[in-house]
Amino acid sequence: MSVPVFEEFEPAADCGCPGCARQRRDLALGLPVRAGGHPAAHGARRALVLVTAAGVVLGGGGAGAVAAMPPPAGPFTPADLTEGTPRAAEPAADTPQGGREPLHGAPGSGPSPIAAPTTSQISTGTLRQTTRADIINRAKLWVAAQVPYSMNAYWSDGYRQDCSGYISMAWNLRSNEWTGSLDRFAERIDRTELQPGDILLFHNPANPTRGSHVTIFGGWTDYTHTSYVAYEQTKPRTRKQATPMAYWENSSRYVAYRYKGVVSGGSTGGGATPTATPYPGTAMFGPGADNAYVTQLGKLLVDRGAKKYYSAGPGPKWGEADRRATQAFQLAQGWKGKEADGLPGPQTWRLLVTGGGKSIGGSGGSSGPSTHATDFPGRGSFRPGQSNAYVEKLGKQLVKRGFGKHYLSGPGPRWTEADRRNVEAFQRAQGWRGAAADGYPGPETWRRLFR
């Protein structure tokens, strides 16, 4: 009597027969949560299929044989980029993931008691706050460590070694999430608003084990915005590489999201926008202070018209130039007495990092009433999410000078990708290239545009 032979069988991802379709659904929905099943619906287990050795006889020889099954798709390794233009991508492999679950401790210690938050608990107030720089730096840790991809293993930091575990780690979430839940910790944004630390997410609800994936946006590779630096956890290990927008496969189905706990609006790449850092405290400024916040303050003040106060710098060591420049900015707001003592408090800092208030010399920032002054209002007035009279004024002047072809409507007060592209066209017309033609107006762009 022949002995049955057990073989692992995985339904073909591209087979449309009722049997394979049903098997794929069962695999996606039939796993227990602790093993990465529903609601995760990732990490398809292979079903055991009983095949008898005598089941198939191929003519003449009389020996039993088993029909060969197609092997599962191998790891997806996109082709290299050539001069910023991606070559045709190979077919993407399945991207199985585990489900939502607590963090895991050191190897052998078992899962931690931290429970995954419910939908009602996910709000800005309950999330761990982080900056864009911190997100990218955490992402780089796994790249440097070359963490192997796995939907069952957990790295020493407690996060699952798959793509959604990688995002959970980079965002410093309190639990391991999956592609079907990450959006609950974020707000949806337009792709034109992407900044380092945001994500591009594709969740395939019809068959989550096929194609679902998520990457971290690390910045544009060039001015065309057709490709970006992606940080991702994929087979065989964590990687950072130039990737076509939004991905090699299913590009149109990727959605851009921004973590709700981000407290910095700045960019770590391109030098396009200033970092909206929270106020660091009074101890960071004044006589004897020597730190990066002093440098940042000085640069923000220079952007708002304080260049004449600095014979050198700005630098990290607090000096009389910093005090006088700060006081000039405070006086421009109409403040007197202790409110204009030359030491930045929370309100002074907020206006500087957001581009609000009036610049030195009387021009208004994003919240200032003046729209007729020709002084540059500061870089903070022109960045994703900003809406003020200066953006509209800029747009109208671009149209007047013949650089408005990218406007489909408007221009209006809200900063858009059309504004950036029109500014870039104007900058390139001046013969500027690289960072000097990034599409974000600086003092010289503003001066030439309005002269």
Coordinates of C-alpha atoms in Angstrom, one line a residue:
M1 CA 0.0 0.0 0.0
S2 CA 1.5 3.4 -1.0
V3 CA 2.2 5.9 1.7
P4 CA 0.5 9.3 1.2
V5 CA 2.8 12.2 0.4
F6 CA 2.2 15.6 2.1
E7 CA 3.3 18.6 0.2
E8 CA 2.9 22.3 0.9
F9 CA 0.7 24.1 -1.5
E10 CA 0.2 27.8 -1.9
P11 CA -2.6 29.0 -4.2
A12 CA -1.3 30.9 -7.2
A13 CA -1.8 34.7 -6.7
D14 CA -2.8 35.3 -10.3
C15 CA -5.1 32.3 -10.7
G16 CA -8.7 33.2 -11.2
C17 CA -10.3 29.8 -10.6
P18 CA -12.8 29.5 -7.8
G19 CA -10.6 27.1 -5.9
C20 CA -7.6 29.3 -5.7
A21 CA -9.7 32.4 -5.1
R22 CA -11.5 30.8 -2.2
Q23 CA -8.2 29.4 -0.8
R24 CA -6.6 32.9 -0.9
R25 CA -9.6 34.3 1.0
D26 CA -9.5 31.5 3.6
L27 CA -5.7 32.0 4.1
A28 CA -6.2 35.8 4.6
L29 CA -9.1 35.5 7.0
G30 CA -8.6 32.2 8.7
L31 CA -5.6 32.8 10.9
P32 CA -5.8 33.5 14.6
V33 CA -4.8 37.0 15.6
R34 CA -1.9 35.9 17.6
A35 CA -0.5 34.3 14.5
G36 CA -1.0 37.4 12.3
G37 CA -4.5 36.6 11.1
H38 CA -7.6 38.7 10.9
P39 CA -7.8 41.7 11.3
A40 CA -4.2 41.7 9.9
A41 CA -5.1 39.3 7.2
H42 CA -1.4 39.0 6.4
G43 CA 1.0 36.1 6.4
A44 CA -0.8 33.4 4.5
R45 CA -0.1 29.9 5.8
R46 CA 0.4 27.2 3.4
A47 CA -2.3 24.5 3.4
L48 CA -1.3 20.9 3.5
V49 CA -2.7 19.0 0.5
L50 CA -2.8 15.2 0.5
V51 CA -1.5 13.8 -2.7
T52 CA -1.1 10.0 -3.1
A53 CA 1.9 8.7 -5.0
A54 CA -0.4 6.5 -7.1
G55 CA -2.7 9.4 -7.9
V56 CA -1.1 10.3 -11.2
V57 CA 0.5 7.8 -13.6
L58 CA 2.5 9.2 -16.5
G59 CA 2.2 6.9 -19.5
G60 CA 4.4 3.9 -20.1
G61 CA 6.6 4.0 -17.0
G62 CA 4.0 3.0 -14.5
A63 CA 5.7 5.1 -11.8
G64 CA 3.7 7.5 -9.7
A65 CA 4.5 11.2 -10.0
V66 CA 3.3 14.4 -8.5
A67 CA 2.4 17.3 -10.6
A68 CA 4.9 20.1 -10.0
M69 CA 3.5 23.2 -8.4
P70 CA 4.7 26.7 -9.3
P71 CA 7.1 28.0 -6.7
P72 CA 6.1 31.0 -4.6
A73 CA 7.3 34.4 -5.8
G74 CA 10.8 35.2 -4.7
P75 CA 12.1 38.4 -3.1
F76 CA 11.4 41.5 -5.1
T77 CA 14.5 43.4 -5.9
P78 CA 13.8 46.5 -8.0
A79 CA 16.3 47.5 -10.7
D80 CA 18.7 50.2 -10.0
L81 CA 17.8 53.8 -11.0
T82 CA 19.8 55.3 -13.9
E83 CA 20.2 59.1 -13.7
G84 CA 17.0 59.3 -11.6
T85 CA 14.8 57.4 -14.0
P86 CA 13.6 54.0 -12.8
R87 CA 13.9 51.1 -15.1
A88 CA 10.9 48.7 -15.5
A89 CA 10.3 47.0 -12.2
E90 CA 10.1 43.3 -11.6
P91 CA 6.8 41.8 -10.4
A92 CA 6.3 42.5 -6.7
A93 CA 6.3 39.5 -4.3
D94 CA 3.7 38.9 -1.6
T95 CA 4.2 41.1 1.5
P96 CA 2.9 39.0 4.4
Q97 CA 2.7 40.7 7.7
G98 CA 1.7 40.0 11.3
G99 CA -1.3 41.6 12.9
R100 CA -1.8 44.3 15.6
E101 CA -0.2 43.3 18.8
P102 CA 1.9 44.6 21.8
L103 CA 5.6 45.2 21.6
H104 CA 7.8 42.2 22.4
G105 CA 10.7 42.3 24.9
A106 CA 14.1 40.9 24.6
P107 CA 14.4 37.4 23.0
G108 CA 12.9 34.8 25.3
S109 CA 11.1 37.3 27.5
G110 CA 7.8 37.0 25.6
P111 CA 5.4 39.8 24.7
S112 CA 5.2 43.0 26.8
P113 CA 1.9 43.8 28.6
I114 CA 1.3 46.9 26.6
A115 CA -2.0 46.6 24.8
A116 CA -2.7 48.0 21.4
P117 CA -4.8 51.2 21.6
T118 CA -8.4 51.2 20.5
T119 CA -9.7 53.6 17.9
S120 CA -11.1 55.9 20.5
Q121 CA -7.7 56.1 22.2
I122 CA -5.8 57.2 19.1
S123 CA -5.6 60.9 19.3
T124 CA -2.8 63.5 19.2
G125 CA -2.9 63.8 22.9
T126 CA -2.2 60.0 23.5
L127 CA 0.5 59.6 20.9
R128 CA 4.2 59.9 21.6
Q129 CA 5.3 63.1 20.0
T130 CA 8.3 63.0 17.7
T131 CA 10.1 65.2 15.1
R132 CA 10.7 64.4 11.5
A133 CA 14.4 64.2 12.2
D134 CA 13.8 61.6 14.9
I135 CA 11.6 59.5 12.6
I136 CA 14.3 59.4 9.9
N137 CA 17.0 58.7 12.5
R138 CA 15.0 55.8 13.9
A139 CA 14.5 54.5 10.3
K140 CA 18.2 54.6 9.7
L141 CA 18.9 52.4 12.7
W142 CA 17.4 49.4 11.0
V143 CA 19.1 50.2 7.7
A144 CA 22.5 50.3 9.4
A145 CA 21.7 47.1 11.3
Q146 CA 20.5 45.4 8.1
V147 CA 17.5 43.9 10.0
P148 CA 16.2 40.8 8.2
Y149 CA 12.6 40.8 7.0
S150 CA 10.3 38.5 9.0
M151 CA 6.6 38.5 10.0
N152 CA 7.3 36.3 13.0
A153 CA 10.6 37.7 14.4
Y154 CA 11.0 40.8 16.6
W155 CA 14.0 43.0 16.7
S156 CA 15.7 43.9 20.0
D157 CA 13.6 47.1 20.2
G158 CA 10.4 45.0 20.4
Y159 CA 9.0 45.7 16.9
R160 CA 8.1 43.1 14.4
Q161 CA 10.5 42.8 11.4
D162 CA 8.0 43.5 8.6
C163 CA 7.1 46.7 6.8
S164 CA 4.4 47.8 9.2
G165 CA 6.4 46.9 12.2
Y166 CA 9.1 49.1 10.7
I167 CA 6.8 52.1 10.5
S168 CA 5.6 51.4 14.1
M169 CA 9.2 51.6 15.2
A170 CA 10.0 54.7 13.2
W171 CA 6.9 56.5 14.6
N172 CA 7.7 55.2 18.1
L173 CA 4.2 53.7 18.5
R174 CA 3.3 51.8 21.6
S175 CA 2.4 48.6 19.7
N176 CA 3.1 46.7 16.5
E177 CA 0.6 47.8 13.8
W178 CA -0.2 46.5 10.3
T179 CA -1.1 48.1 7.0
G180 CA -4.8 48.0 7.9
S181 CA -4.4 50.1 11.0
L182 CA -1.5 52.5 10.5
D183 CA -3.9 55.1 9.0
R184 CA -5.6 55.4 12.4
F185 CA -2.4 57.0 13.7
A186 CA -2.1 59.5 10.9
E187 CA -3.9 62.0 8.7
R188 CA -4.2 61.7 5.0
I189 CA -2.3 64.3 2.9
D190 CA -1.8 65.0 -0.7
R191 CA 1.4 63.6 -2.3
T192 CA 2.5 67.2 -3.0
E193 CA 2.7 67.8 0.7
L194 CA 5.0 64.9 1.5
Q195 CA 7.8 65.6 3.9
P196 CA 10.5 63.3 5.4
G197 CA 8.9 61.1 8.0
D198 CA 5.5 60.8 6.2
I199 CA 4.5 57.4 4.7
L200 CA 3.2 56.0 1.5
L201 CA 0.7 53.2 2.3
F202 CA -1.0 50.7 0.1
H203 CA -3.4 48.3 1.9
N204 CA -5.1 45.7 -0.3
P205 CA -8.4 44.8 1.5
A206 CA -9.4 42.3 -1.1
N207 CA -6.3 40.2 -0.5
P208 CA -4.1 41.8 2.1
T209 CA -1.4 39.2 1.6
R210 CA -0.8 40.4 -2.0
G211 CA 0.8 43.8 -2.6
S212 CA 0.1 45.6 0.7
H213 CA 3.1 47.6 1.6
V214 CA 4.2 50.8 3.3
T215 CA 7.4 53.0 2.9
I216 CA 8.8 56.0 4.7
F217 CA 9.2 59.1 2.6
G218 CA 12.8 60.3 3.0
G219 CA 12.8 63.3 0.5
W220 CA 12.6 63.9 -3.2
T221 CA 15.6 62.8 -5.3
D222 CA 15.4 65.8 -7.6
Y223 CA 13.2 68.7 -8.7
T224 CA 11.0 66.6 -10.9
H225 CA 9.4 64.9 -7.9
T226 CA 9.0 61.7 -9.9
S227 CA 11.1 59.6 -7.4
Y228 CA 12.0 59.8 -3.8
V229 CA 14.2 58.2 -1.2
A230 CA 12.3 55.4 0.4
Y231 CA 13.1 53.7 3.7
E232 CA 11.4 50.3 3.8
Q233 CA 11.4 46.9 5.4
T234 CA 11.2 44.3 2.7
K235 CA 12.8 41.0 1.7
P236 CA 15.6 40.3 2.4
R237 CA 16.3 43.2 4.8
T238 CA 15.8 46.9 5.6
R239 CA 16.9 49.2 2.8
K240 CA 17.1 52.8 1.7
Q241 CA 17.0 53.5 -2.0
A242 CA 15.6 55.8 -4.7
T243 CA 12.1 54.6 -5.6
P244 CA 9.7 55.8 -8.3
M245 CA 6.6 57.7 -6.9
A246 CA 4.8 56.0 -5.3
Y247 CA 6.2 52.5 -5.7
W248 CA 7.3 50.0 -8.3
E249 CA 3.9 48.3 -8.4
N250 CA 0.4 49.5 -7.6
S251 CA 1.7 53.0 -7.6
S252 CA -1.6 54.7 -8.1
R253 CA -3.1 52.9 -5.0
Y254 CA -0.6 54.3 -2.5
V255 CA -1.9 56.9 -0.2
A256 CA 0.2 59.5 1.6
Y257 CA -0.2 59.9 5.4
R258 CA 1.3 62.0 8.1
Y259 CA 1.8 60.8 11.7
K260 CA -0.5 62.7 14.1
G261 CA 2.2 63.0 16.7
V262 CA 4.7 65.0 14.5
V263 CA 5.7 68.2 16.3
S264 CA 8.1 69.4 13.7
G265 CA 6.9 70.7 10.3
G266 CA 10.4 71.0 9.0
S267 CA 12.1 69.0 6.3
T268 CA 15.4 67.1 6.7
G269 CA 16.1 67.2 3.0
G270 CA 16.4 69.8 0.4
G271 CA 16.7 72.8 2.7
A272 CA 13.3 74.0 1.5
T273 CA 11.6 74.8 4.7
P274 CA 12.6 75.8 8.3
T275 CA 12.1 73.4 11.2
A276 CA 9.1 74.3 13.3
T277 CA 10.8 73.2 16.5
P278 CA 8.8 73.6 19.8
Y279 CA 10.0 76.3 22.1
P280 CA 13.1 74.9 23.9
G281 CA 12.8 77.1 27.0
T282 CA 14.3 80.3 28.3
A283 CA 17.5 78.5 29.5
M284 CA 18.6 78.0 25.9
F285 CA 19.0 81.8 25.3
G286 CA 20.8 84.6 27.0
P287 CA 24.4 85.3 28.2
G288 CA 26.4 82.1 28.4
A289 CA 24.1 80.1 26.1
D290 CA 25.9 78.0 23.5
N291 CA 23.7 75.5 21.6
A292 CA 22.0 74.8 18.2
Y293 CA 18.9 76.7 19.2
V294 CA 20.8 80.0 19.3
T295 CA 22.0 79.3 15.7
Q296 CA 18.4 78.5 14.6
L297 CA 17.1 81.6 16.2
G298 CA 19.7 83.7 14.4
K299 CA 18.9 82.2 11.0
L300 CA 15.2 82.7 11.5
L301 CA 15.8 86.4 12.5
V302 CA 18.1 86.9 9.4
D303 CA 15.2 85.6 7.3
R304 CA 13.0 88.2 8.9
G305 CA 15.2 91.2 8.2
A306 CA 17.9 91.1 10.9
K307 CA 20.9 90.5 8.8
K308 CA 22.3 93.9 9.5
Y309 CA 22.8 93.0 13.2
Y310 CA 25.2 90.2 12.4
S311 CA 28.8 91.0 11.3
A312 CA 29.4 87.2 11.4
G313 CA 27.3 84.1 11.9
P314 CA 24.7 83.5 13.3
G315 CA 26.3 80.9 15.4
P316 CA 25.6 78.7 18.5
K317 CA 27.1 81.1 21.1
W318 CA 24.7 83.8 22.3
G319 CA 25.9 87.3 21.7
E320 CA 24.8 90.9 21.6
A321 CA 23.9 90.6 18.0
D322 CA 21.3 87.9 18.9
R323 CA 19.8 90.1 21.6
R324 CA 19.6 93.2 19.4
A325 CA 18.1 91.2 16.4
T326 CA 15.5 89.5 18.7
Q327 CA 14.6 92.9 20.2
A328 CA 14.2 94.4 16.8
F329 CA 11.8 91.6 15.8
Q330 CA 9.8 92.1 19.1
L331 CA 9.6 95.8 18.5
A332 CA 8.3 95.2 15.0
Q333 CA 5.3 93.4 16.6
G334 CA 4.5 96.5 18.6
W335 CA 5.7 95.1 21.9
K336 CA 7.2 97.3 24.6
G337 CA 9.0 97.0 27.9
K338 CA 9.7 93.4 29.1
E339 CA 8.0 92.1 26.0
A340 CA 10.8 93.5 23.9
D341 CA 13.8 92.7 26.1
G342 CA 15.7 90.9 23.4
L343 CA 15.3 87.4 24.9
P344 CA 13.0 85.1 22.9
G345 CA 9.9 83.8 24.8
P346 CA 7.4 81.3 23.6
Q347 CA 5.4 83.9 21.6
T348 CA 8.5 85.3 19.9
W349 CA 9.7 81.8 19.0
R350 CA 6.3 80.7 17.7
L351 CA 6.1 83.7 15.3
L352 CA 9.6 83.1 14.0
V353 CA 9.2 79.4 13.3
T354 CA 5.8 79.7 11.7
G355 CA 6.5 82.8 9.7
G356 CA 3.9 84.8 11.6
G357 CA 3.9 88.4 12.8
K358 CA 5.7 91.3 11.2
S359 CA 9.2 91.2 9.9
I360 CA 11.8 93.7 10.9
G361 CA 11.1 96.8 8.8
G362 CA 7.3 96.5 9.0
S363 CA 6.3 93.8 6.5
G364 CA 3.7 91.2 7.7
G365 CA 4.2 87.5 8.1
S366 CA 1.6 84.8 7.6
S367 CA -0.7 86.5 10.2
G368 CA 0.3 90.1 9.5
P369 CA -2.2 92.5 7.9
S370 CA 0.2 94.2 5.4
T371 CA 0.1 92.8 1.9
H372 CA 1.7 95.8 0.2
A373 CA 5.2 95.8 1.7
T374 CA 7.9 94.6 -0.6
D375 CA 10.2 93.3 2.2
F376 CA 10.6 89.5 2.1
P377 CA 8.2 88.1 4.8
G378 CA 10.3 85.1 5.6
R379 CA 10.7 81.5 4.4
G380 CA 8.1 80.3 6.9
S381 CA 5.3 82.0 4.9
F382 CA 6.0 79.6 2.0
R383 CA 5.8 75.9 2.8
P384 CA 3.2 73.1 2.7
G385 CA 0.2 73.8 4.9
Q386 CA 0.7 77.6 4.9
S387 CA -2.1 79.9 3.9
N388 CA -1.6 83.7 3.9
A389 CA -1.8 86.8 1.9
Y390 CA 1.8 86.6 0.9
V391 CA 1.3 83.3 -1.0
E392 CA -1.4 84.9 -3.0
K393 CA 0.7 88.0 -3.6
L394 CA 3.6 85.8 -4.8
G395 CA 1.3 83.9 -7.2
K396 CA -0.1 87.0 -8.7
Q397 CA 3.3 88.4 -9.3
L398 CA 4.5 85.2 -10.9
V399 CA 1.6 85.4 -13.3
K400 CA 2.3 89.0 -14.0
R401 CA 6.0 88.1 -14.8
G402 CA 4.9 85.2 -17.1
F403 CA 5.6 82.3 -14.7
G404 CA 2.1 81.1 -13.9
K405 CA 1.7 78.2 -16.3
H406 CA 1.3 75.6 -13.6
Y407 CA -1.8 77.2 -12.1
L408 CA -5.0 75.4 -13.1
S409 CA -6.9 77.9 -10.9
G410 CA -6.0 80.8 -8.7
P411 CA -3.5 81.7 -7.5
G412 CA -4.8 81.8 -4.0
P413 CA -3.6 82.1 -0.4
R414 CA -2.8 78.4 0.2
W415 CA 0.6 77.2 -0.7
T416 CA 0.5 74.4 -3.3
E417 CA 2.7 72.4 -5.6
A418 CA 1.7 74.8 -8.4
D419 CA 3.2 77.7 -6.5
R420 CA 6.4 75.8 -5.9
R421 CA 6.8 74.8 -9.6
N422 CA 6.2 78.3 -10.8
V423 CA 8.7 79.7 -8.4
E424 CA 11.2 77.1 -9.5
A425 CA 10.6 78.1 -13.2
F426 CA 11.4 81.7 -12.2
Q427 CA 14.5 80.7 -10.3
R428 CA 15.8 78.6 -13.2
A429 CA 15.2 81.6 -15.5
Q430 CA 17.7 83.4 -13.3
G431 CA 20.3 80.8 -14.2
W432 CA 20.1 79.1 -10.8
R433 CA 20.4 75.4 -10.3
G434 CA 20.3 72.8 -7.6
A435 CA 19.3 74.1 -4.1
A436 CA 19.1 77.6 -5.4
A437 CA 16.2 76.6 -7.7
D438 CA 14.2 74.4 -5.3
G439 CA 10.9 76.3 -5.8
Y440 CA 10.8 78.0 -2.4
P441 CA 11.3 81.8 -2.4
G442 CA 14.2 83.3 -0.4
P443 CA 15.1 86.9 0.0
E444 CA 16.8 87.2 -3.4
T445 CA 14.0 85.4 -5.3
W446 CA 11.6 87.8 -3.7
R447 CA 13.7 90.8 -4.5
R448 CA 14.1 89.9 -8.2
L449 CA 10.5 89.0 -8.6
F450 CA 9.2 92.3 -7.2
R451 CA 11.9 94.7 -8.4

